[in-house]
Amino acid sequence: MNNLPPELVAKILEYLDLADLRRAAAVSRDFYAIAWQAGLYIHRNIRWSADSGGFMQHTTLNELVRHALKKDRLRLSFSCSVMSFSLELIEKAPFPSSIHDLLSLITSASPVLVSLKVMGFPRFIASLAAALRHSAPNLAALDITVPLFYVGIIVQDLSVGLFSGCAPKLRRLTLQNIPLGREPVAAFSCLDSVRLGYGDQFPPIELVRHFPLMRNLHVRLMTESHEPLLLSLNLDGASDSLRKLTIQFHHLSARTPVILTGTDMSGVPDVEHFGSAIVWSDRLWHRAADGPISIRLMWRSVREISISIVPEHGRWRRVYNRDDWAPGKDEFPVLRLPGLRERLTYLRMDNNLLPSFLECNGLSLGTLRKLHIDFHVRTPFSPMIWPPDWLHVLSPLDINPYSFSEQDTSAHGFSKPSYCYVECGALECLAFFAMDKAIAVQSGEVAFLGRALSQCARRAQDRATLELFGVDFHVPVVQALLDETFAEVRRHDFEGGNSMPGRDGGLWDREPRP
């Protein structure tokens, strides 16, 4: 019982009324005691709407609160929704008695609440802040939201006297469209995780002043504007505690760039970005951005890719989840940043991102040692390299590379290509990994890929080795092309379910090391 996740048991208890809980306690006092010792709680969803004239709920909440207040270990969790589209009620009309009853209920439940989530119109939220005037000794998570469709209605600053300044266990806070005043809220002094959401402008907040012990910050903006978004975060003094920064954007114009102004993220070990294209700058990198760097390009959906950047020592990380990716364009500007490109030693990508990578014309990756390509059969793309229309440039003749015989390759002089798209003069290994099951690819495609990576321009003994994990060639194999492109071809059996079990050492998944 002690190992059960609270969320799972809370979902079960949510549908039990008080009589059922009492019967369960009567049958098994041990269950009753162990459940509360494990920190489990009873969750209730509370909804109010003007149309229904009041609340929609499972059981009498007042009785539940009274019962919890009598039990030392019994804890409660509330999710409340109080919505209205009546301008009269939103702006100045007196609240109906049912809303006052809810505010009184929340006030009385403060000592036993472990989680409180409230979404409502601005006037109700202002009244809620006034109702949360008592200490909350067990509260661990607080979520207060004003939906964006109340835009234009003034929302009051959150009261600095919330919970009388006493919420010693409060660690997680979510505020959506809730302004903070100049003075910090004393109850927020021990927060570990903070989520802040606003419209198209992030208000000027001295984050460290309000959240001095914050380790995790999630910023979310939503806009319909087609103009560039300007984001400025005051992270001064945050480097001592802040470990993870997440920036998320939702908007109708997927091409709206996000410009980070006056925001120095160099002291934050872990930064993750969700949304449209960003304007790349050195302020995004960690101040200790030295030594070899690894990059992973992952295809997630038709328009979504993920770019992960980590150093060899693993002490910082940058992840960019883009939702505006379009094949056929130079979609990897990160590879052109001098401060990063000159230290890139390991690049890993999904096979269906290869065309976009090869279209980075004139890109030189002079320090790249290993290029690792994952082949996913589950994607809507065939497990092939899918070279674009530039293949014929590698030959004096326009010949289908998939139908070569070894006589054709020698006869038409394919050992001396005249063009390459990405210069990889130090490449030591080109590795193919079958992710889902063993596959076969065209040897002509593989050879042309090696040539597009400038391998034929190198001495034979300096060329990259081709490593195939769970990958074989269709017949006929154009062995002459392979021999003229790679120093050696090594084949390995399919390893099953993962491209490199134990080989990456958790490089892409782990949190940065301290």
C-alpha angles and dihedrals in degrees: 000000000000089000097053114113110246092228092060096050092041089059090053095045091047090076097046120093123215094265091056091050091051091050090050090051091049092052094047121016088177091059090049093051097041092049094057094041088056089059096250119153144190114256126205131186112214121191129182127185133169090229094060093041094229146353131345108206144141104239144359104295097196091059090049092051092048090050092049092050089056094052118073096211103032112110133185137209124199131195109189130188118187110173132168135172094190109113090203093057093039094052111031119330116121114262117254116250092255091065091049088050090054092050090050090048092053091047093052092045094053095101093056102035117114095173133021124184119178131177119181150127118292100261092050091050090052090052090046092056089053091049092053091073099122126081118269105208095175103035111125103165133034125184121179121175137180107191117237093242087076088066113148094032113111114246116203122236114263112266114259088214094062111151087359085282091293118115102122096172097045107123107148125057131177121185120179115190091339113134122219120217127228093267118070123244106247092213089063096060095103100041117142101182126034128184117189124184129184141156119263096317128060109214119235102265127170091223098188091049091055098036109026096169098039113143100170125042124182116187120191127186129182125192144158093205121121091204121097113276118235115209124185121177121187101221096160109146094007096110092085094063112007111099104161131035121184121187117191130182131191120184143142094239103067090188095060107122121222114224117199108211123188091350116133110193094167093108095053113092098202123038124171125183128197123188143036130352114306129209104253117227140156090255088077094065128083116259088238091056097141134122129033119343132204126206131195124196113198128187110218105167141335092294103017130087133163125219117197122189122188133160123236092253091054097222096128139023140195122196124183118191106193123195097185101065116143122183119236098043136090093272099162107069088152088074090061097056105114095215090056104030092057091059101038109123103155127041123180124183144158115260095243090062092060096092092055090046093051091049090065087106115208094007112153119201098181096168099044110124103169133031112190119190124193118208113208115191089187093068119092088250124088115251090256133109092247098209115201127235095289095086095097090058088074091064137049086231130052099241128161104252092207095063101050124136120198089253090055093053096052093041095054098043102241091160091082109054116185099207143040131180105206119031110222103168095162099042111141102174137024106191128191118196126189105218103187106022141337112293141182127227136187112271089212091060092050092050092049090050090054090050092049085056090056096250095138090058090064130078113271094249092050098052122111123268116240112226118192118194110187089340126117136172130258114236135286094051116206093219095170092061091048092049091050092049108040134042091223142350117223124187126204132182121258108275096201133236098005132053097224114009107196093353100096092044093222090301095153103034108043126087116252115278117248 
